[in-house]
Amino acid sequence: MKNFKKNKIGILGGTFDPAHKGHIKISMKAKKKFHLDKVIWAITKKNPFKEKSYMSLKKRIIFAKKLSKKDNFIKIQFFENKLKSNRILDLISYLRKKNQNTDYYFIMGADNLINLHKWHGWKKIISKCQVLVFDRSRYKAKSLKSIAYKKFNKKGIEFINLKKVNISSSQLRKI
């Protein structure tokens, strides 16, 4: 019997309002450190924890594709119309069902780990894939004390220190 190599895919979800070099950097670091075959940027219409998006969905997708065009391992995708959901749990379940020979890695910033326990099905997310948390300025201490990190005692959640990229989508919108 042949020994098949499992595919490894990272998922970086968000509004990408706008996408920036920090998204590229964590995608590259995740690819290299975890030997990922590709990283999907799963763009959402609206973050349920934010008031609104500043750029239209179409503009955000176009900009993300333009920004990542030289990094051919990054794939920009919008799943919400197909899934009828913007929940990451639904996306991971869909992808796992579609690609059973694949291990998934959910990529997030430390700021998102702080409130992960408020996400729909957050415990199932951690049980269905490895969660890779990238350090962000001013969030490390608080994220390491988060409910999700404490509950799983680092099991299923890996915290990755990263040379800081001093940029965020909210900072870019102010320019």
mmCIF file of C-alpha atoms in Angstrom:
data_model
loop_
_atom_site.group_PDB
_atom_site.id
_atom_site.type_symbol
_atom_site.label_atom_id
_atom_site.label_comp_id
_atom_site.label_asym_id
_atom_site.label_seq_id
_atom_site.Cartn_x
_atom_site.Cartn_y
_atom_site.Cartn_z
ATOM 1 C CA MET A 1 0.000 0.000 0.000
ATOM 2 C CA LYS A 2 1.322 3.419 -0.957
ATOM 3 C CA ASN A 3 2.097 5.984 1.680
ATOM 4 C CA PHE A 4 0.404 9.219 0.607
ATOM 5 C CA LYS A 5 1.671 12.566 1.803
ATOM 6 C CA LYS A 6 -1.077 14.690 3.321
ATOM 7 C CA ASN A 7 -1.550 18.175 1.948
ATOM 8 C CA LYS A 8 -1.074 21.027 4.398
ATOM 9 C CA ILE A 9 -3.137 24.170 3.935
ATOM 10 C CA GLY A 10 -3.201 27.318 6.009
ATOM 11 C CA ILE A 11 -6.313 29.463 6.289
ATOM 12 C CA LEU A 12 -6.005 33.138 7.110
ATOM 13 C CA GLY A 13 -9.490 34.547 7.458
ATOM 14 C CA GLY A 14 -10.527 38.161 7.738
ATOM 15 C CA THR A 15 -11.884 41.249 6.078
ATOM 16 C CA PHE A 16 -8.469 42.265 4.680
ATOM 17 C CA ASP A 17 -9.629 45.875 4.864
ATOM 18 C CA PRO A 18 -7.063 46.387 3.353
ATOM 19 C CA ALA A 19 -4.617 43.509 2.947
ATOM 20 C CA HIS A 20 -1.034 44.480 3.847
ATOM 21 C CA LYS A 21 2.540 43.243 4.143
ATOM 22 C CA GLY A 22 1.830 41.840 7.626
ATOM 23 C CA HIS A 23 -0.616 39.354 6.053
ATOM 24 C CA ILE A 24 2.085 38.367 3.555
ATOM 25 C CA LYS A 25 4.699 38.006 6.288
ATOM 26 C CA ILE A 26 2.655 35.707 8.529
ATOM 27 C CA SER A 27 1.573 33.655 5.502
ATOM 28 C CA MET A 28 5.216 33.201 4.489
ATOM 29 C CA LYS A 29 6.287 32.349 8.044
ATOM 30 C CA ALA A 30 3.471 29.795 8.426
ATOM 31 C CA LYS A 31 4.314 28.227 5.049
ATOM 32 C CA LYS A 32 7.970 27.888 5.940
ATOM 33 C CA LYS A 33 7.629 26.800 9.592
ATOM 34 C CA PHE A 34 4.805 24.280 9.035
ATOM 35 C CA HIS A 35 5.671 23.226 5.449
ATOM 36 C CA LEU A 36 2.318 24.375 4.095
ATOM 37 C CA ASP A 37 1.492 23.739 0.446
ATOM 38 C CA LYS A 38 -0.581 26.898 0.263
ATOM 39 C CA VAL A 39 -2.278 29.557 2.345
ATOM 40 C CA ILE A 40 -5.854 30.540 1.592
ATOM 41 C CA TRP A 41 -6.822 34.098 2.390
ATOM 42 C CA ALA A 42 -10.528 33.596 3.110
ATOM 43 C CA ILE A 43 -11.950 37.079 2.715
ATOM 44 C CA THR A 44 -15.196 37.802 4.524
ATOM 45 C CA LYS A 45 -17.828 40.412 3.672
ATOM 46 C CA LYS A 46 -18.007 41.671 7.232
ATOM 47 C CA ASN A 47 -16.300 40.960 10.519
ATOM 48 C CA PRO A 48 -19.082 40.194 13.032
ATOM 49 C CA PHE A 49 -17.143 42.083 15.720
ATOM 50 C CA LYS A 50 -16.769 45.310 13.713
ATOM 51 C CA GLU A 51 -19.208 47.983 12.631
ATOM 52 C CA LYS A 52 -18.420 48.037 8.911
ATOM 53 C CA SER A 53 -15.824 47.476 6.217
ATOM 54 C CA TYR A 54 -14.290 50.567 4.673
ATOM 55 C CA MET A 55 -13.552 49.123 1.229
ATOM 56 C CA SER A 56 -16.072 47.149 -0.814
ATOM 57 C CA LEU A 57 -15.656 43.377 -0.905
ATOM 58 C CA LYS A 58 -14.742 43.526 -4.602
ATOM 59 C CA LYS A 59 -12.012 46.134 -3.996
ATOM 60 C CA ARG A 60 -10.605 44.148 -1.065
ATOM 61 C CA ILE A 61 -10.389 40.981 -3.177
ATOM 62 C CA ILE A 62 -8.736 42.824 -6.088
ATOM 63 C CA PHE A 63 -6.262 44.538 -3.761
ATOM 64 C CA ALA A 64 -5.396 41.272 -1.956
ATOM 65 C CA LYS A 65 -4.778 39.525 -5.299
ATOM 66 C CA LYS A 66 -2.573 42.381 -6.469
ATOM 67 C CA LEU A 67 -0.605 42.448 -3.206
ATOM 68 C CA SER A 68 -0.010 38.678 -3.176
ATOM 69 C CA LYS A 69 0.511 38.104 -6.920
ATOM 70 C CA LYS A 70 4.235 37.300 -6.618
ATOM 71 C CA ASP A 71 3.556 34.862 -3.753
ATOM 72 C CA ASN A 72 1.908 32.089 -5.772
ATOM 73 C CA PHE A 73 1.296 29.912 -2.691
ATOM 74 C CA ILE A 74 -1.297 32.456 -1.465
ATOM 75 C CA LYS A 75 -4.780 31.912 -2.858
ATOM 76 C CA ILE A 76 -7.448 34.598 -2.430
ATOM 77 C CA GLN A 77 -10.918 33.138 -2.014
ATOM 78 C CA PHE A 78 -14.424 34.155 -1.027
ATOM 79 C CA PHE A 79 -16.539 31.265 0.270
ATOM 80 C CA GLU A 80 -19.557 32.934 1.902
ATOM 81 C CA ASN A 81 -21.960 32.711 -1.048
ATOM 82 C CA LYS A 82 -21.211 28.991 -1.418
ATOM 83 C CA LEU A 83 -21.368 28.286 2.328
ATOM 84 C CA LYS A 84 -24.161 30.749 3.186
ATOM 85 C CA SER A 85 -22.040 31.516 6.255
ATOM 86 C CA ASN A 86 -19.109 33.662 7.326
ATOM 87 C CA ARG A 87 -18.169 31.416 10.236
ATOM 88 C CA ILE A 88 -14.686 29.951 10.196
ATOM 89 C CA LEU A 89 -15.979 26.696 11.684
ATOM 90 C CA ASP A 90 -18.279 26.240 8.677
ATOM 91 C CA LEU A 91 -15.403 26.962 6.297
ATOM 92 C CA ILE A 92 -13.058 24.480 7.994
ATOM 93 C CA SER A 93 -15.793 21.812 8.053
ATOM 94 C CA TYR A 94 -16.512 22.409 4.360
ATOM 95 C CA LEU A 95 -12.841 22.217 3.363
ATOM 96 C CA ARG A 96 -12.183 19.112 5.469
ATOM 97 C CA LYS A 97 -15.154 17.326 3.897
ATOM 98 C CA LYS A 98 -14.044 18.347 0.396
ATOM 99 C CA ASN A 99 -10.341 17.507 0.917
ATOM 100 C CA GLN A 100 -10.046 14.616 3.336
ATOM 101 C CA ASN A 101 -6.327 14.076 2.695
ATOM 102 C CA THR A 102 -5.462 17.547 4.016
ATOM 103 C CA ASP A 103 -4.385 18.945 7.355
ATOM 104 C CA TYR A 104 -5.621 22.480 7.994
ATOM 105 C CA TYR A 105 -3.935 25.221 9.980
ATOM 106 C CA PHE A 106 -5.984 28.235 10.997
ATOM 107 C CA ILE A 107 -3.779 31.341 11.100
ATOM 108 C CA MET A 108 -4.637 34.319 13.297
ATOM 109 C CA GLY A 109 -3.074 37.284 15.028
ATOM 110 C CA ALA A 110 -2.679 37.371 18.809
ATOM 111 C CA ASP A 111 -5.332 40.104 18.993
ATOM 112 C CA ASN A 112 -7.928 37.604 17.712
ATOM 113 C CA LEU A 113 -6.945 34.941 20.239
ATOM 114 C CA ILE A 114 -8.097 37.260 23.043
ATOM 115 C CA ASN A 115 -11.729 36.931 21.907
ATOM 116 C CA LEU A 116 -11.630 33.516 20.267
ATOM 117 C CA HIS A 117 -13.917 32.167 22.999
ATOM 118 C CA LYS A 118 -16.673 34.449 21.636
ATOM 119 C CA TRP A 119 -16.551 32.857 18.184
ATOM 120 C CA HIS A 120 -19.206 30.379 17.080
ATOM 121 C CA GLY A 121 -17.953 26.834 17.737
ATOM 122 C CA TRP A 122 -14.532 27.989 18.895
ATOM 123 C CA LYS A 123 -13.730 24.715 20.663
ATOM 124 C CA LYS A 124 -14.580 22.756 17.513
ATOM 125 C CA ILE A 125 -12.304 25.019 15.457
ATOM 126 C CA ILE A 126 -9.402 24.060 17.715
ATOM 127 C CA SER A 127 -10.329 20.365 17.561
ATOM 128 C CA LYS A 128 -10.561 20.347 13.739
ATOM 129 C CA CYS A 129 -7.286 22.088 12.947
ATOM 130 C CA GLN A 130 -4.084 23.404 14.423
ATOM 131 C CA VAL A 131 -4.464 27.084 15.360
ATOM 132 C CA LEU A 132 -1.375 29.165 14.643
ATOM 133 C CA VAL A 133 -1.318 32.418 16.569
ATOM 134 C CA PHE A 134 1.131 35.079 15.434
ATOM 135 C CA ASP A 135 2.365 37.628 17.913
ATOM 136 C CA ARG A 136 1.227 41.223 17.389
ATOM 137 C CA SER A 137 2.503 44.306 19.119
ATOM 138 C CA ARG A 138 0.878 44.938 22.499
ATOM 139 C CA TYR A 139 -1.236 41.743 22.439
ATOM 140 C CA LYS A 140 1.085 38.929 23.526
ATOM 141 C CA ALA A 141 0.568 39.048 27.304
ATOM 142 C CA LYS A 142 -3.198 39.426 27.047
ATOM 143 C CA SER A 143 -3.552 36.692 24.411
ATOM 144 C CA LEU A 144 -1.503 34.218 26.477
ATOM 145 C CA LYS A 145 -3.964 34.825 29.346
ATOM 146 C CA SER A 146 -7.001 34.372 27.096
ATOM 147 C CA ILE A 147 -9.777 31.904 27.882
ATOM 148 C CA ALA A 148 -9.039 29.837 24.748
ATOM 149 C CA TYR A 149 -5.294 29.600 25.399
ATOM 150 C CA LYS A 150 -5.797 28.656 29.048
ATOM 151 C CA LYS A 151 -8.590 26.157 28.260
ATOM 152 C CA PHE A 152 -6.539 24.241 25.713
ATOM 153 C CA ASN A 153 -3.300 24.596 27.662
ATOM 154 C CA LYS A 154 -1.413 25.155 24.409
ATOM 155 C CA LYS A 155 -2.811 21.916 22.947
ATOM 156 C CA GLY A 156 -4.120 22.724 19.484
ATOM 157 C CA ILE A 157 -2.944 26.331 19.725
ATOM 158 C CA GLU A 158 0.616 27.251 18.833
ATOM 159 C CA PHE A 159 1.903 30.735 19.606
ATOM 160 C CA ILE A 160 4.513 31.958 17.125
ATOM 161 C CA ASN A 161 6.858 34.789 17.970
ATOM 162 C CA LEU A 162 7.485 36.973 14.979
ATOM 163 C CA LYS A 163 9.644 39.973 14.297
ATOM 164 C CA LYS A 164 7.013 42.660 14.456
ATOM 165 C CA VAL A 165 5.490 44.225 11.371
ATOM 166 C CA ASN A 166 4.366 47.640 12.488
ATOM 167 C CA ILE A 167 1.300 47.854 10.284
ATOM 168 C CA SER A 168 -2.357 46.969 10.580
ATOM 169 C CA SER A 169 -5.417 47.406 8.390
ATOM 170 C CA SER A 170 -6.879 49.953 10.825
ATOM 171 C CA GLN A 171 -3.646 51.984 10.687
ATOM 172 C CA LEU A 172 -3.700 51.918 6.877
ATOM 173 C CA ARG A 173 -7.289 53.181 6.787
ATOM 174 C CA LYS A 174 -6.206 56.262 8.754
ATOM 175 C CA ILE A 175 -3.611 57.219 6.133
#
